[in-house]
Each structure stands twice: as structure tokens, then as C-alpha cells.
Amino acid sequence: MSLPHPELEFVFEVRVTIDEALRIGRSADEQLHFTPITGGTVSGPRLNGEVLAGGGDWLVERGNTCQLEARYLLRADDGAVIDILNRGYYRATPELEARMEAGEQVDERLYYYRTAPVFQTDAPAHRWLAENQFLGMARDDGGDVCIRFFLVR
């Protein structure tokens, strides 16, 4: 008997505005940074609202790979507050990094920027977020971080 392959359903996109990253430091082999989250928007077929200011993204650089851990709050259009803990990885070649830093839009399939979010809320209309697994596909878009969230079926 073969196992089924998971299916992905697009549910919403989060566009996060950020402030300048702060270098915290760590060791010779890795660097720790913190990027403050200043706001943003949530839009999609299953959720709309805003990203609340005050969260942040901690990232550890190890060579060409960054391990990410972001924590912030979403407020749905109905006023419900949703907590998100979003962990993942970012990796791009130095050539792609240079192109993106120069402002070029680079196809997100050329680099790895994936997350595994976990949501918490007691709002009945949004409990589906706290009861399912999701996958995030992220990209840089003009200095904002945009993440498309997919429900794993």
C-alpha cells in the first residue's frame, strides 16, 4: 500500500514590514541577528487582517544557511488575535544574494526560504489555524518579508 502525498491549499499571505536587523553576535562559526517586526498585512481566501508591531525574527547564520525563528501577532478583520511562531530556513548563493540586495526580483524557486508556522488562538472562527499543520513559502519583496501560507492536507 502506498502512502498518499500531501496536498497544499493556499490560505493567506502575510506581508511583514521590518526594521533594520541588529547583530547580537555569537561565535566564530555563527552569527545571531534580531529583526524587529513593525507591522504588515494579512490577505487571502481564508484570513484577512494585519500584522501587529512588536514581534521579531531571530536568525542564526551558519555559512550560507540561516535558521529562522520569528514570533509575532496577527489581528484578524473580526478583531481576533492570533499568535504565530514561525521557524524555518533561508539559503541562497552569494550571487543570488547580490542580485537581491541590488533590488532585483529573483524567482523564489532559485533560493530556499521555507517555514513551518504554529498558530495559537482561542477565537472559534480561527481555531482551524491552531489545529492544522502549515507550510510557509517566503520571499523578500522590496524590503518586506512576504510569506504565503499553505494548509497541509
Coordinates of N, CA and C in Angstrom, one line a residue:
M1 N 0.8 -1.2 0.0 CA 0.0 0.0 0.0 C 0.9 1.2 0.0
S2 N 0.7 2.1 -0.9 CA 1.5 3.4 -1.0 C 0.8 4.5 -0.1
L3 N 1.7 5.3 0.4 CA 1.2 6.4 1.2 C 0.8 7.6 0.3
P4 N -0.2 8.3 0.7 CA -0.6 9.5 -0.1 C 0.4 10.6 0.0
H5 N 0.6 11.4 -1.0 CA 1.4 12.6 -1.0 C 0.6 13.7 -0.4
P6 N 1.2 14.6 0.4 CA 0.4 15.7 1.0 C 0.0 16.7 -0.1
E7 N -1.2 17.3 0.1 CA -1.7 18.3 -0.8 C -1.6 19.7 0.0
L8 N -1.3 20.7 -0.7 CA -1.2 22.1 -0.1 C -2.4 23.0 -0.6
E9 N -3.0 23.7 0.3 CA -4.1 24.6 0.0 C -3.6 26.0 0.4
F10 N -3.5 26.9 -0.5 CA -3.1 28.3 -0.2 C -4.3 28.9 0.7
V11 N -3.9 29.5 1.8 CA -4.9 30.1 2.7 C -4.8 31.6 2.9
F12 N -3.5 32.1 2.9 CA -3.3 33.6 3.0 C -1.9 33.9 2.9
E13 N -1.6 35.2 2.6 CA -0.3 35.7 2.6 C -0.1 36.8 3.7
V14 N 1.1 36.8 4.3 CA 1.4 37.8 5.3 C 2.5 38.6 4.7
R15 N 2.4 39.9 4.7 CA 3.4 40.9 4.2 C 3.8 41.6 5.5
V16 N 5.1 41.3 5.9 CA 5.6 41.8 7.2 C 6.6 43.0 6.9
T17 N 6.3 44.1 7.5 CA 7.3 45.2 7.5 C 8.3 45.1 8.6
I18 N 9.6 45.4 8.3 CA 10.6 45.1 9.3 C 11.5 46.4 9.5
D19 N 12.2 46.4 10.6 CA 13.1 47.5 10.9 C 14.5 46.9 10.6
E20 N 15.5 47.7 10.7 CA 16.9 47.3 10.5 C 17.3 46.1 11.5
A21 N 18.0 45.1 10.9 CA 18.4 44.0 11.7 C 19.5 44.4 12.7
L22 N 19.5 43.8 13.9 CA 20.5 44.1 14.9 C 21.4 42.9 15.0
R23 N 22.7 43.1 14.9 CA 23.6 42.0 15.1 C 23.9 41.8 16.6
I24 N 23.7 40.6 17.1 CA 23.9 40.3 18.5 C 25.2 39.6 18.7
G25 N 25.6 38.8 17.7 CA 26.9 38.1 17.8 C 26.7 36.7 18.3
R26 N 27.8 35.9 18.4 CA 27.7 34.6 19.0 C 29.0 34.0 19.0
S27 N 29.5 33.4 17.9 CA 30.8 32.7 17.9 C 31.5 32.9 16.6
A28 N 32.7 32.3 16.4 CA 33.4 32.4 15.1 C 32.6 31.7 14.0
D29 N 31.8 30.7 14.3 CA 31.1 29.9 13.2 C 29.7 30.4 13.0
E30 N 29.1 31.2 13.8 CA 27.7 31.6 13.6 C 27.5 33.0 14.1
Q31 N 26.5 33.6 13.6 CA 26.1 35.0 14.0 C 24.7 35.0 14.3
L32 N 24.3 35.7 15.4 CA 22.9 35.8 15.8 C 22.5 37.3 15.5
H33 N 21.3 37.4 14.8 CA 20.7 38.7 14.5 C 19.3 38.7 15.0
F34 N 18.8 39.9 15.2 CA 17.3 40.1 15.6 C 16.8 41.2 14.6
T35 N 15.7 40.9 14.0 CA 15.0 41.9 13.1 C 13.6 42.2 13.7
P36 N 13.4 43.5 14.1 CA 12.1 43.8 14.7 C 11.0 43.9 13.6
I37 N 9.9 43.4 14.0 CA 8.7 43.4 13.1 C 7.9 44.7 13.5
T38 N 7.6 45.5 12.4 CA 6.9 46.8 12.7 C 5.5 46.8 12.3
G39 N 5.0 45.8 11.6 CA 3.6 45.8 11.2 C 3.4 44.9 9.9
G40 N 2.3 45.2 9.2 CA 2.1 44.5 8.0 C 0.7 44.1 7.7
T41 N 0.4 43.3 6.7 CA -0.9 42.9 6.3 C -1.1 41.4 6.2
V42 N -2.3 41.0 6.3 CA -2.7 39.6 6.1 C -3.8 39.6 5.0
S43 N -3.6 38.8 4.0 CA -4.7 38.8 3.0 C -4.8 37.4 2.3
G44 N -6.0 37.0 2.0 CA -6.1 35.7 1.4 C -7.5 35.2 1.4
P45 N -7.8 34.0 0.9 CA -9.1 33.4 0.9 C -9.6 33.0 2.2
R46 N -8.7 32.7 3.2 CA -9.2 32.2 4.5 C -8.9 33.1 5.7
L47 N -8.1 34.2 5.5 CA -7.8 35.1 6.6 C -7.4 36.4 6.0
N48 N -7.9 37.5 6.6 CA -7.5 38.8 6.3 C -7.3 39.6 7.6
G49 N -6.4 40.6 7.6 CA -6.2 41.3 8.8 C -4.9 42.1 8.7
E50 N -4.2 42.2 9.9 CA -3.0 43.0 10.0 C -2.0 42.2 10.9
V51 N -0.7 42.6 10.6 CA 0.4 42.1 11.5 C 0.6 43.2 12.5
L52 N 0.6 42.9 13.8 CA 0.8 43.9 14.8 C 2.3 44.1 15.0
A53 N 2.6 45.4 15.3 CA 4.0 45.7 15.6 C 4.4 45.1 16.9
G54 N 5.7 44.8 17.1 CA 6.2 44.4 18.4 C 6.8 43.0 18.4
G55 N 6.7 42.2 17.3 CA 7.3 40.9 17.2 C 8.7 41.0 16.7
G56 N 9.3 39.9 16.4 CA 10.6 39.9 15.9 C 11.0 38.6 15.3
D57 N 12.1 38.6 14.6 CA 12.7 37.4 13.9 C 14.1 37.3 14.4
W58 N 14.5 36.2 15.0 CA 15.8 35.8 15.4 C 16.4 34.9 14.4
L59 N 17.6 35.2 13.9 CA 18.2 34.3 12.9 C 19.6 34.0 13.2
V60 N 20.0 32.8 13.0 CA 21.4 32.3 13.2 C 21.9 32.0 11.9
E61 N 23.0 32.7 11.5 CA 23.7 32.4 10.3 C 24.8 31.4 10.5
R62 N 24.8 30.4 9.7 CA 25.8 29.3 9.7 C 26.2 29.1 8.2
G63 N 27.3 29.7 7.8 CA 27.7 29.6 6.4 C 26.7 30.3 5.5
N64 N 26.2 29.5 4.5 CA 25.2 30.1 3.6 C 23.7 29.9 4.1
T65 N 23.5 29.2 5.2 CA 22.2 28.9 5.7 C 21.9 29.7 6.9
C66 N 20.6 30.3 7.0 CA 20.1 31.0 8.1 C 19.0 30.2 8.7
Q67 N 19.1 29.9 10.0 CA 18.0 29.3 10.8 C 17.2 30.4 11.4
L68 N 15.8 30.4 11.1 CA 15.0 31.5 11.5 C 14.0 31.1 12.6
E69 N 13.7 32.0 13.4 CA 12.6 31.8 14.4 C 11.9 33.2 14.7
A70 N 10.7 33.3 14.1 CA 10.0 34.6 14.2 C 8.8 34.4 15.1
R71 N 8.5 35.4 15.9 CA 7.3 35.3 16.8 C 6.6 36.7 16.7
Y72 N 5.3 36.7 16.3 CA 4.6 37.9 16.2 C 3.1 37.6 16.3
L73 N 2.3 38.7 16.3 CA 0.8 38.6 16.4 C 0.1 39.1 15.1
L74 N -0.9 38.4 14.8 CA -1.8 38.8 13.7 C -3.1 39.2 14.4
R75 N -3.8 40.2 13.8 CA -5.2 40.6 14.2 C -6.1 40.4 13.0
A76 N -7.0 39.5 13.1 CA -7.9 39.2 12.0 C -8.9 40.4 11.9
D77 N -9.5 40.5 10.7 CA -10.5 41.5 10.5 C -11.6 41.6 11.5
D78 N -12.0 40.4 12.1 CA -13.0 40.3 13.1 C -12.5 40.7 14.5
G79 N -11.2 41.1 14.6 CA -10.6 41.5 15.9 C -9.9 40.5 16.7
A80 N -10.0 39.2 16.3 CA -9.4 38.1 17.0 C -7.8 38.3 16.8
V81 N -7.1 38.0 17.9 CA -5.7 38.0 17.9 C -5.1 36.6 17.8
I82 N -4.2 36.4 16.9 CA -3.6 35.1 16.6 C -2.1 35.2 16.8
D83 N -1.5 34.3 17.6 CA -0.1 34.2 17.8 C 0.5 33.3 16.8
I84 N 1.7 33.7 16.3 CA 2.4 32.8 15.3 C 3.8 32.7 15.7
L85 N 4.3 31.4 15.8 CA 5.7 31.1 15.9 C 6.1 30.4 14.6
N86 N 7.0 31.1 13.9 CA 7.3 30.6 12.5 C 8.8 30.3 12.5
R87 N 9.1 29.0 12.3 CA 10.5 28.6 12.2 C 10.8 28.1 10.8
G88 N 12.0 28.3 10.4 CA 12.4 27.9 9.1 C 13.8 28.1 8.7
Y89 N 14.1 28.0 7.4 CA 15.5 28.2 6.9 C 15.5 29.0 5.6
Y90 N 16.6 29.8 5.5 CA 16.8 30.6 4.3 C 18.3 30.2 3.8
R91 N 18.3 30.0 2.5 CA 19.7 29.7 1.9 C 19.6 30.2 0.5
A92 N 20.7 31.0 0.1 CA 20.9 31.4 -1.3 C 22.3 31.5 -1.6
T93 N 22.7 31.4 -2.9 CA 24.1 31.5 -3.3 C 24.5 33.0 -3.1
P94 N 25.8 33.3 -3.0 CA 26.3 34.6 -2.9 C 25.8 35.5 -4.1
E95 N 25.8 34.9 -5.3 CA 25.4 35.6 -6.5 C 23.9 36.0 -6.4
L96 N 23.1 35.1 -5.9 CA 21.6 35.5 -5.8 C 21.5 36.6 -4.7
E97 N 22.2 36.4 -3.6 CA 22.2 37.5 -2.6 C 22.5 38.8 -3.1
A98 N 23.6 38.9 -4.0 CA 24.0 40.2 -4.5 C 22.9 40.7 -5.5
R99 N 22.2 39.9 -6.2 CA 21.2 40.3 -7.1 C 20.0 40.9 -6.3
M100 N 19.6 40.2 -5.2 CA 18.5 40.6 -4.4 C 18.8 41.9 -3.7
E101 N 20.1 42.0 -3.2 CA 20.5 43.3 -2.5 C 20.5 44.5 -3.4
A102 N 20.7 44.2 -4.7 CA 20.7 45.3 -5.7 C 19.3 45.6 -6.1
G103 N 18.3 45.0 -5.5 CA 16.9 45.3 -5.8 C 16.2 44.5 -6.9
E104 N 16.9 43.5 -7.4 CA 16.4 42.7 -8.5 C 15.4 41.7 -7.9
Q105 N 14.2 41.5 -8.6 CA 13.3 40.5 -8.2 C 13.8 39.2 -8.7
V106 N 14.1 38.2 -7.8 CA 14.6 36.9 -8.1 C 13.5 35.9 -7.9
D107 N 13.4 35.0 -8.9 CA 12.4 33.9 -8.8 C 12.6 33.1 -7.5
E108 N 11.6 33.0 -6.7 CA 11.8 32.4 -5.3 C 12.1 30.9 -5.4
R109 N 12.0 30.3 -6.6 CA 12.3 28.9 -6.7 C 13.8 28.7 -6.8
L110 N 14.6 29.8 -7.0 CA 16.0 29.8 -7.1 C 16.7 29.8 -5.8
Y111 N 16.0 30.0 -4.7 CA 16.6 30.0 -3.3 C 15.6 29.3 -2.4
Y112 N 16.1 29.0 -1.2 CA 15.3 28.2 -0.3 C 15.0 29.1 0.9
Y113 N 13.6 29.4 1.1 CA 13.1 30.2 2.1 C 11.8 29.6 2.5
R114 N 11.9 28.6 3.4 CA 10.7 27.9 3.8 C 10.5 27.9 5.3
T115 N 9.2 27.9 5.8 CA 8.9 27.9 7.2 C 7.9 26.9 7.6
A116 N 7.8 26.6 8.9 CA 6.8 25.7 9.4 C 6.1 26.5 10.6
P117 N 5.0 27.2 10.3 CA 4.4 28.0 11.4 C 3.5 27.2 12.3
V118 N 3.4 27.7 13.5 CA 2.4 27.1 14.5 C 1.6 28.3 15.0
F119 N 0.3 28.2 15.0 CA -0.6 29.3 15.4 C -1.3 28.9 16.7
Q120 N -1.6 30.0 17.5 CA -2.4 29.8 18.7 C -3.5 30.9 18.7
T121 N -4.7 30.5 19.1 CA -5.8 31.4 19.3 C -6.9 30.7 19.9
D122 N -7.7 31.4 20.7 CA -8.9 30.8 21.3 C -10.2 31.3 20.5
A123 N -10.0 32.0 19.5 CA -11.2 32.5 18.7 C -11.8 31.4 17.9
P124 N -13.0 31.1 18.2 CA -13.7 29.9 17.5 C -13.6 30.0 16.0
A125 N -13.7 31.2 15.4 CA -13.7 31.3 13.9 C -12.3 30.9 13.3
H126 N -11.3 31.0 14.2 CA -9.9 30.8 13.7 C -9.2 29.6 14.3
R127 N -10.0 28.7 15.0 CA -9.4 27.5 15.6 C -8.7 26.6 14.6
W128 N -9.2 26.6 13.4 CA -8.6 25.8 12.3 C -7.1 26.1 12.2
L129 N -6.6 27.3 12.5 CA -5.2 27.6 12.5 C -4.4 26.8 13.5
A130 N -5.0 26.7 14.7 CA -4.3 26.0 15.8 C -4.5 24.5 15.8
E131 N -5.2 24.0 14.8 CA -5.5 22.6 14.8 C -5.0 21.9 13.5
N132 N -4.1 22.6 12.7 CA -3.6 22.0 11.5 C -2.1 22.4 11.3
Q133 N -1.5 21.7 10.4 CA -0.1 21.9 10.0 C -0.1 22.8 8.8
F134 N 0.9 23.7 8.7 CA 1.0 24.6 7.6 C 2.5 24.6 7.1
L135 N 2.6 25.1 5.9 CA 3.9 25.3 5.3 C 4.0 26.8 4.8
G136 N 5.1 27.5 5.0 CA 5.2 28.8 4.5 C 6.3 28.9 3.5
M137 N 6.0 29.6 2.4 CA 7.0 29.9 1.4 C 7.2 31.4 1.4
A138 N 8.4 31.8 1.7 CA 8.7 33.2 1.9 C 9.6 33.8 0.8
R139 N 9.6 35.1 0.7 CA 10.4 35.8 -0.2 C 10.6 37.3 0.3
D140 N 11.6 37.9 -0.2 CA 11.8 39.3 0.1 C 11.1 40.1 -1.0
D141 N 10.4 41.1 -0.7 CA 9.7 41.9 -1.7 C 9.8 43.4 -1.4
G142 N 10.9 44.0 -1.9 CA 11.1 45.4 -1.7 C 11.4 45.8 -0.3
G143 N 12.0 44.9 0.5 CA 12.3 45.1 1.9 C 11.3 44.6 2.9
D144 N 10.1 44.2 2.4 CA 9.2 43.5 3.2 C 9.4 42.0 3.1
V145 N 9.0 41.2 4.1 CA 9.1 39.8 4.1 C 7.6 39.3 3.8
C146 N 7.5 38.6 2.7 CA 6.2 38.1 2.3 C 6.2 36.5 2.4
I147 N 5.2 36.0 3.1 CA 5.1 34.6 3.3 C 3.7 34.1 2.9
R148 N 3.7 33.2 1.9 CA 2.5 32.5 1.6 C 2.3 31.3 2.4
F149 N 1.1 31.2 3.1 CA 0.9 30.1 4.0 C 0.0 29.1 3.3
F150 N 0.3 27.8 3.4 CA -0.4 26.7 2.8 C -0.8 25.7 3.9
L151 N -2.1 25.3 3.9 CA -2.6 24.3 4.8 C -2.1 22.9 4.2
V152 N -1.5 22.1 5.0 CA -1.1 20.7 4.6 C -2.3 19.8 4.8
R153 N -2.7 19.2 3.7 CA -3.9 18.3 3.8 C -3.4 16.8 3.7

